[in-house]
Short mmCIF file of C-alpha atoms in Angstrom, two decimals:
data_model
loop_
_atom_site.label_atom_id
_atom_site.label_comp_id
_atom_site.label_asym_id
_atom_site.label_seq_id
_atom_site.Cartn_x
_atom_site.Cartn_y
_atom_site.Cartn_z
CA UNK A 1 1.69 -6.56 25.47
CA UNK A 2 -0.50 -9.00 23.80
CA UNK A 3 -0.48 -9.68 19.77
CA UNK A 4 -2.88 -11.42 17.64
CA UNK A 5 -1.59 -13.64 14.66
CA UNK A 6 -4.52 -13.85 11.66
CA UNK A 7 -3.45 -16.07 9.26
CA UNK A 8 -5.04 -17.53 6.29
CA UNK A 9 -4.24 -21.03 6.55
CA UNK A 10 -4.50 -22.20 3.07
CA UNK A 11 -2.01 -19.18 1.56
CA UNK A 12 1.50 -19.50 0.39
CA UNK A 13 1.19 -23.35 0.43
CA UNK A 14 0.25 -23.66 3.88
CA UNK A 15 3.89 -22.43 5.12
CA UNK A 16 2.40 -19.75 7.41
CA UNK A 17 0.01 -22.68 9.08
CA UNK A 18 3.40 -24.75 9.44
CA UNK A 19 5.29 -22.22 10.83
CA UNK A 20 2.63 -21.06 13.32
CA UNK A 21 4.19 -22.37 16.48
CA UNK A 22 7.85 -20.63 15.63
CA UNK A 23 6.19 -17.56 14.37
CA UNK A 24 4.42 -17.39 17.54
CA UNK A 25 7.62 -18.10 19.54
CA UNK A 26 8.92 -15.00 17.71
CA UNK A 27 6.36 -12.63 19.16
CA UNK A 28 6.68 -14.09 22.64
CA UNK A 29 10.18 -13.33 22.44
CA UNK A 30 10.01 -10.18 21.06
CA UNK A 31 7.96 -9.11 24.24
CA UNK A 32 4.38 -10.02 22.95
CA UNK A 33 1.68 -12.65 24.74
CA UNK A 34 0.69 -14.10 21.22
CA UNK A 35 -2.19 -15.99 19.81
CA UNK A 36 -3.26 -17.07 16.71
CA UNK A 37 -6.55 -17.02 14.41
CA UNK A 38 -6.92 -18.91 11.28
CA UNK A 39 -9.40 -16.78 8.67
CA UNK A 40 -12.64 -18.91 7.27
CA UNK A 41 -14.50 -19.17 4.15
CA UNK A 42 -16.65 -16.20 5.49
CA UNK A 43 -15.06 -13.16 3.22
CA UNK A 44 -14.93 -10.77 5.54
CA UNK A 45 -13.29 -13.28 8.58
CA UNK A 46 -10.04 -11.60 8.81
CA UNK A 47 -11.60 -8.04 9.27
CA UNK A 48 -14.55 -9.38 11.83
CA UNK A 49 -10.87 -10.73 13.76
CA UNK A 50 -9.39 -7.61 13.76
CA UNK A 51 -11.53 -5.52 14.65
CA UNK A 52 -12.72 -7.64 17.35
CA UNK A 53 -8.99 -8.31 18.82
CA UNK A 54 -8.86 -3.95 18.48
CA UNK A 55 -11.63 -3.11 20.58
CA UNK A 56 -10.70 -6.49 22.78
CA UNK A 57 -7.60 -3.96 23.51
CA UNK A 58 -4.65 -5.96 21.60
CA UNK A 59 -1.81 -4.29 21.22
CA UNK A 60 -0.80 -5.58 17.46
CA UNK A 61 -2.61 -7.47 15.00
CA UNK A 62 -0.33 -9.48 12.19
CA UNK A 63 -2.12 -9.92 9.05
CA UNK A 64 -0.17 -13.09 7.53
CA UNK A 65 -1.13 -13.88 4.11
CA UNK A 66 -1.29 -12.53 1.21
CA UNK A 67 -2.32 -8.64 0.03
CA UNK A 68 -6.31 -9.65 0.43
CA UNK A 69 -5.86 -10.25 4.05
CA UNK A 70 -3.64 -7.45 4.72
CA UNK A 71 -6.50 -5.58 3.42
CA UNK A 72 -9.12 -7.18 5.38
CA UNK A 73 -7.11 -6.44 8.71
CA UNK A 74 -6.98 -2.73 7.46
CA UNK A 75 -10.57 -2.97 6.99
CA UNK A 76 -10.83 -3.80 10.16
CA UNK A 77 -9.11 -1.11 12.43
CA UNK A 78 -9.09 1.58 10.58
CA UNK A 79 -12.51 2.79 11.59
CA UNK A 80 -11.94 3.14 15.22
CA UNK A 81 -10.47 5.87 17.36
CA UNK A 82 -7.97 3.96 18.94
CA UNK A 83 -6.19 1.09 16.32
CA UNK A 84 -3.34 -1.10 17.20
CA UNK A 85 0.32 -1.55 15.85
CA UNK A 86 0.26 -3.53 12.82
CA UNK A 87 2.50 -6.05 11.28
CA UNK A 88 2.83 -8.04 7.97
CA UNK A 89 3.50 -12.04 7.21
CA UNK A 90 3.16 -12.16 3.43
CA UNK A 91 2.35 -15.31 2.30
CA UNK A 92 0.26 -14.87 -0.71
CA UNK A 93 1.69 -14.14 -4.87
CA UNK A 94 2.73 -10.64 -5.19
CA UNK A 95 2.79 -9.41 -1.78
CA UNK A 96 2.93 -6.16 -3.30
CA UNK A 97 2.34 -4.20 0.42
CA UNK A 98 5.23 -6.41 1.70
CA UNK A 99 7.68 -5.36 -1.31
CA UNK A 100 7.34 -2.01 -0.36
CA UNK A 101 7.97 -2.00 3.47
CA UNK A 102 11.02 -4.63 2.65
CA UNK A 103 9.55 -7.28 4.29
CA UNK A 104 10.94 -10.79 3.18
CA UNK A 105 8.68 -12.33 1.20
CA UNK A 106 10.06 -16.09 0.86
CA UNK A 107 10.61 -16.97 4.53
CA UNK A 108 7.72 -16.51 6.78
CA UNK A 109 9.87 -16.28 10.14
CA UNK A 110 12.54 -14.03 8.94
CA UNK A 111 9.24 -11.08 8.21
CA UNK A 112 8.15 -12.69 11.63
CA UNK A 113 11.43 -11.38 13.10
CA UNK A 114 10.99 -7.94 11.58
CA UNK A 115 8.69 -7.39 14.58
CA UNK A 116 11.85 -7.96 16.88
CA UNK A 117 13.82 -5.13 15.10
CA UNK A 118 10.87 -2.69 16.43
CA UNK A 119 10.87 -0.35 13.58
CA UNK A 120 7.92 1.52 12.45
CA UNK A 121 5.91 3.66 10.35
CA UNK A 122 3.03 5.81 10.60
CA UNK A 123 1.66 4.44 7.55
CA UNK A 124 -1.49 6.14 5.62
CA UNK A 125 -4.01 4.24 3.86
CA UNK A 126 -6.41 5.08 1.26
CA UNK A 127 -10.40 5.22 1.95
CA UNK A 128 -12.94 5.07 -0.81
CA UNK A 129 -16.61 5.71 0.05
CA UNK A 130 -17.00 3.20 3.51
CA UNK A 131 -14.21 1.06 2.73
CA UNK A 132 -10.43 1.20 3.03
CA UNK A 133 -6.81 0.25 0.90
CA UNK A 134 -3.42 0.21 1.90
CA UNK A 135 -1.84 -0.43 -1.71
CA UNK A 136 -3.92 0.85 -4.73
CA UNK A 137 -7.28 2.12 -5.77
CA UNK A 138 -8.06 2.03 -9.26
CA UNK A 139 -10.10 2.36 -11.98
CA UNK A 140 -10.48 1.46 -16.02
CA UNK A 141 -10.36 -1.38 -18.05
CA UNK A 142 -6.93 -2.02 -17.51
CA UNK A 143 -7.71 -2.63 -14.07
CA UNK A 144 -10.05 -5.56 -14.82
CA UNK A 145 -6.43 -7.78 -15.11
CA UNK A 146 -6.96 -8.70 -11.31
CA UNK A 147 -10.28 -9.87 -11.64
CA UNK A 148 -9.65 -11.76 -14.82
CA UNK A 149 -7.07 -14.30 -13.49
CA UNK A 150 -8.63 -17.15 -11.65
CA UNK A 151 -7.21 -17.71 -7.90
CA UNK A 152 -6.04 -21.32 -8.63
CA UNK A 153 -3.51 -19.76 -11.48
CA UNK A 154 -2.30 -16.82 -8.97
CA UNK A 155 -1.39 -19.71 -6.39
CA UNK A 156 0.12 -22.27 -9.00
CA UNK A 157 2.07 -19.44 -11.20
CA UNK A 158 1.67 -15.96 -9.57
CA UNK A 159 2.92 -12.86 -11.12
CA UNK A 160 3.43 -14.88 -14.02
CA UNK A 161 -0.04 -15.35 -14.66
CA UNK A 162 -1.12 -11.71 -14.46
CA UNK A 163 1.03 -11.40 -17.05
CA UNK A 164 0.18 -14.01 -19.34
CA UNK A 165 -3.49 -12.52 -18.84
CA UNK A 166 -2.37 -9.01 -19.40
CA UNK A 167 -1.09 -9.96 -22.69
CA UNK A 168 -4.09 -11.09 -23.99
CA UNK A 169 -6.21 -8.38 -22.51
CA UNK A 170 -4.18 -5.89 -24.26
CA UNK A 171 -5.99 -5.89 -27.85
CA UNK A 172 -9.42 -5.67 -25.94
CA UNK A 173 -8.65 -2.24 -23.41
CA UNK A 174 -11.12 0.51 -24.42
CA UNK A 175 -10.64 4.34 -22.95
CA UNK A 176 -13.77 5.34 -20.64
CA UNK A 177 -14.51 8.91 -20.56
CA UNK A 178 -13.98 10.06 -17.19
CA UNK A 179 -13.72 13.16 -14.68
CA UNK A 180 -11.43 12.91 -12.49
CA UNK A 181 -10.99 15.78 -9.86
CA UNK A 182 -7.78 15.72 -7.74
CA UNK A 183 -6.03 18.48 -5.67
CA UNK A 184 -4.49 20.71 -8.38
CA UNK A 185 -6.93 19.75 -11.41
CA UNK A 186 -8.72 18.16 -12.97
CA UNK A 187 -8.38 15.67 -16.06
CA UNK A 188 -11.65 15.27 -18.12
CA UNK A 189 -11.68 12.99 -21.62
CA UNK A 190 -11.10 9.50 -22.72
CA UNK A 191 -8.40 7.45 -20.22
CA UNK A 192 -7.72 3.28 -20.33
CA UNK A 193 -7.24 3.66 -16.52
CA UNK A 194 -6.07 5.82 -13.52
CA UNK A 195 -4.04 4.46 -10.13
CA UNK A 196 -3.48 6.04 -6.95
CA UNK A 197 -0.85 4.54 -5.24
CA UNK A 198 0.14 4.10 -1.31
CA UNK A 199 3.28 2.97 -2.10
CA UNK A 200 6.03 2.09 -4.77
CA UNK A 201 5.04 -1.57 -5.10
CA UNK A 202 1.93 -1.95 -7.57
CA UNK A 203 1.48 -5.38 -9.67
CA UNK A 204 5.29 -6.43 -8.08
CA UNK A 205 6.64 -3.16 -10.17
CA UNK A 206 8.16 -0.67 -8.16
CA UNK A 207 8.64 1.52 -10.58
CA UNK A 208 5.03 2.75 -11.14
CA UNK A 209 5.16 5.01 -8.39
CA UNK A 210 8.91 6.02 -7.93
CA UNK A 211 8.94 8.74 -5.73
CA UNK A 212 6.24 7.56 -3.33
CA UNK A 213 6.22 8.38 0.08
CA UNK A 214 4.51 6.01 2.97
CA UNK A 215 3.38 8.80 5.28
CA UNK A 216 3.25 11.53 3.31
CA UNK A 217 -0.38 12.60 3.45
CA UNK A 218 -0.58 12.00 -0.51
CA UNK A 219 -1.40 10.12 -3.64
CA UNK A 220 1.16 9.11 -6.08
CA UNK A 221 -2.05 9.98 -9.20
CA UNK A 222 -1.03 7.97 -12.64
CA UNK A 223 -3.82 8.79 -15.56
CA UNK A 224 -3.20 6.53 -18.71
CA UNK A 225 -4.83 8.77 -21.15
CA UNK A 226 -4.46 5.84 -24.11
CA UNK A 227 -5.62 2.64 -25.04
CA UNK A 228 -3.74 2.47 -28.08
CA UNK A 229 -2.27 -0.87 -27.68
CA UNK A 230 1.16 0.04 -28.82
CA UNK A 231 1.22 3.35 -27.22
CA UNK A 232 0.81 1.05 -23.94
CA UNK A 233 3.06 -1.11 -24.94
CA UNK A 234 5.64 1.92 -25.42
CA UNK A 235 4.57 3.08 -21.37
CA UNK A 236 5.56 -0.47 -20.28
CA UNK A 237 8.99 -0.72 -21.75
CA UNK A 238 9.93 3.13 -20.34
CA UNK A 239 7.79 1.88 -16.81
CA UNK A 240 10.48 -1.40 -16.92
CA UNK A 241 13.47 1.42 -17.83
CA UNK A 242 13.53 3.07 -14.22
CA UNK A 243 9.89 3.98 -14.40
CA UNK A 244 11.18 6.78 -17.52
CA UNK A 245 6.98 6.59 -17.79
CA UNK A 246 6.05 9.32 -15.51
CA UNK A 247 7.68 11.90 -18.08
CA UNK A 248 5.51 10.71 -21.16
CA UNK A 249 2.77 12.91 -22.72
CA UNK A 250 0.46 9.74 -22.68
CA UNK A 251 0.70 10.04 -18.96
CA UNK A 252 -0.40 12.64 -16.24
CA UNK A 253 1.53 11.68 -12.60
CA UNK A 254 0.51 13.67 -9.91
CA UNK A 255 0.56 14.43 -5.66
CA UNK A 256 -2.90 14.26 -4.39
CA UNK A 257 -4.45 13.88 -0.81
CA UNK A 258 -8.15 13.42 -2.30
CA UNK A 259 -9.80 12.25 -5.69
CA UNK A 260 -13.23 11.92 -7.40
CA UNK A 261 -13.87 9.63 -10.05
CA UNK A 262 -16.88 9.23 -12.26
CA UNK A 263 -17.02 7.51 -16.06
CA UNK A 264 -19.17 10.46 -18.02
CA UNK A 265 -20.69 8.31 -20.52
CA UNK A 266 -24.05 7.19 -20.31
CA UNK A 267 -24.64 3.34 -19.34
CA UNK A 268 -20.41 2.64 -18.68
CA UNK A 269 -19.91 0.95 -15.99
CA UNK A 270 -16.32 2.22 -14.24
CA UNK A 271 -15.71 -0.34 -11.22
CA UNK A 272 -13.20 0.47 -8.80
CA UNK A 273 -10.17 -1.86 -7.74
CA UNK A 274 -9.34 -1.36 -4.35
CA UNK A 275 -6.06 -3.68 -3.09
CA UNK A 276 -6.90 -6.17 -6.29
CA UNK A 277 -10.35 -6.74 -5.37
CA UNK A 278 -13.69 -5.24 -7.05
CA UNK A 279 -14.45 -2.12 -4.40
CA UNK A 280 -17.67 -1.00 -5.79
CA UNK A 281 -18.20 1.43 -9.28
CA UNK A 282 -17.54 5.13 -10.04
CA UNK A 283 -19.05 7.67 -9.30
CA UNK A 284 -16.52 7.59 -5.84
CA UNK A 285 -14.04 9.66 -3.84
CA UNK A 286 -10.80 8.39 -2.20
CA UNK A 287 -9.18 10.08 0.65
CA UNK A 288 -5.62 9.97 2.37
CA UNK A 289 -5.61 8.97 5.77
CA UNK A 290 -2.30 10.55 6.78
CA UNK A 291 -0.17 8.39 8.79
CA UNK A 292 -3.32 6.25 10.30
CA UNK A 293 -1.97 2.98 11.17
CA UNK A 294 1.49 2.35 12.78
CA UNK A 295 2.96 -0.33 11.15
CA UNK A 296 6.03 -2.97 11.53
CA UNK A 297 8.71 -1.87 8.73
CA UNK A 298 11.99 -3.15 7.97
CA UNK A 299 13.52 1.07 8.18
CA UNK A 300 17.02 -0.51 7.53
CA UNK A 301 16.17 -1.53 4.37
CA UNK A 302 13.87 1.59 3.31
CA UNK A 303 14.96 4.36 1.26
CA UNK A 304 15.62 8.03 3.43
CA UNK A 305 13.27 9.23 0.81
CA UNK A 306 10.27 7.04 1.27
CA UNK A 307 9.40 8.22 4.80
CA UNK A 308 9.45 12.33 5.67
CA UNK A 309 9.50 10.43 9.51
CA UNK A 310 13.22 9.58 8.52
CA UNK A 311 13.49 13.24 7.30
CA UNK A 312 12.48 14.42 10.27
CA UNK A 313 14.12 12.36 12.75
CA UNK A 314 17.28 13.05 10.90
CA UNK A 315 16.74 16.56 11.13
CA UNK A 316 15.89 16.55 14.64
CA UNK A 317 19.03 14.45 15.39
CA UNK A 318 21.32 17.36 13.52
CA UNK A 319 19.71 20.15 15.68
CA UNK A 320 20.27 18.45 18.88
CA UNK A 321 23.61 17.77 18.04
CA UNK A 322 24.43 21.52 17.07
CA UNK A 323 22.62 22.49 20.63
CA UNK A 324 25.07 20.09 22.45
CA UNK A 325 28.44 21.41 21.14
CA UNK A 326 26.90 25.26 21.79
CA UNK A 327 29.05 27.42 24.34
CA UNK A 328 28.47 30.78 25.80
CA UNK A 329 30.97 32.02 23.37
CA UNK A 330 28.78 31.61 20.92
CA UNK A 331 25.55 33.43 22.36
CA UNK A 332 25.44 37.38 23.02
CA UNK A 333 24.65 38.85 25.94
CA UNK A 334 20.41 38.47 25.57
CA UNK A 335 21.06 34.67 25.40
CA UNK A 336 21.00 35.03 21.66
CA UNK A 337 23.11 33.59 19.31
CA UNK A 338 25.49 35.71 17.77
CA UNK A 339 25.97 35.74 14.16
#
């Protein structure tokens, strides 16, 4: 089996271009003939790699860096007919895609050594018009935050300074009028933002979403219909208190495998976040691609819940065990079992 390292040299304070040679020692003992490629200025470098090392027949691709490359690996494979395994190196400031499969996210050859435990998930990823997410896709002023804090703060202070930005944001976030057209309904009138999540982990919070599934075929939908600033504030504090948000009348939190977004006012521009990064403006439609890219996990650490795989493998496991202790006794004479 061969596997392709792409690693951003320059994230996480270099430690993933340190590390290289023992990460790579990892995957060749794990069963893997590995090799490495370090992403370039070029924006779209990481994806050009992947896709390349894909249809060059690799069997896994390990996007190391931060969220933005994860992305760009996505971005990548997920077009084509036949993808490869995927695994995940975080090195970048909230690592919000490695948070949610339990990756380690402060020691670059312990999530290397996830690969070695050979656990994995069918993971689905989001599309939006021709390109693709594996975290979030968003829209609303609120979502501006990402684009607001320069990358030099996100390396020197991470989360923090999403936060310190957010803050003073706050007194500025407008609703948009919007339509918004998801699987059971539809929500049209004034909203500060909507999310659809992949996961639990949005922002480093993984509370937002808390009964999001990996591989479920589905959304986890979150409308903020207010912009009142300390009606949001109010939504933080109960998303902080075991994410008590979902139940509040400010909020609508929803299942959905598709969504269309538009802003209904004349001359509003609604752009779209896709992963953190600008993906384009509304009018657009995302779609669930169920279960579309196998991907590394640390299972051990996951909840049952998160993955219906568990559910059914757990299931499956029960019913093979009942099967085993069966004895004629306990069938009738058409090879039935009696009741």
């Amino acid at each position: 089996m061969r596997a392709r390292v792409i690693y951003n040299p320059t994230s996480g304070k270099e430690l993933l271009k340190k590390n290289l040679p023992d990460i790579l020692t990892i995957l060749e003992r794990a069963g893997y003939e590995a090799s490495a490629f370090a992403t370039t200025p070029d924006p779209k470098s990481a994806e050009h790699e992947a896709k390349r090392a894909a249809l060059a027949g690799f069997d896994l691709i390990v996007a190391a860096g931060g969220d933005g490359t994860i992305n760009q690996v996505v971005n990548g494979i997920a077009p084509l007919e036949k993808r490869p395994k995927m695994a995940v190196i975080p090195g970048g400031t909230t690592n919000d895609y490695a948070r949610a499969l339990k990756i380690p996210r402060d020691d670059v050859l312990a999530a290397a050594r996830i690969i070695a435990k050979n656990q994995t998930v069918k993971m689905d990823i989001g599309q939006a018009g021709t390109q693709y997410f594996i975290n979030i896709g968003a829209g609303g002023y609120l979502t501006e935050l990402t684009y607001e804090v320069p990358s030099h703060l996100k390396s020197i202070f991470g989360y923090l300074a999403y936060l310190v930005k957010g803050a003073e944001m706050l007194p500025h976030v407008k609703p948009i009028d919007m339509k918004l057209i998801y699987d059971d309904g539809e929500y049209v009138g004034k909203a500060s933002m909507f999310f659809l999540g992949l996961t639990n982990s949005i922002g480093g919070f993984e509370t937002i979403a808390p009964d999001a599934r990996l591989d479920d075929g589905r959304f986890s939908l979150i409308i903020v219909k207010t912009a009142n600033l300390v009606e949001i504030l109010r939504l933080i504090v109960k998303l902080l208190n075991g994410g008590k948000h979902i139940d509040d009348p400010n909020i609508i939190y929803v299942k959905t495998s598709e969504l269309y977004a538009e802003a209904t006012e004349e001359n509003v521009q609604m752009m779209i976040n896709l992963d953190g990064e600008y993906g384009g403006d509304a009018p657009m439609t995302f779609k669930n691609l169920p279960q579309h890219i196998e991907t590394f996990v640390n299972l051990d650490q996951i909840s049952e819940e998160a993955v219906i795989g568990n559910e059914f493998k757990e299931a499956s496991s029960a019913f093979v065990r009942e099967m085993e202790h069966l004895t004629q006794e306990d069938l009738d004479g058409d090879g039935e079992i009696s009741k």
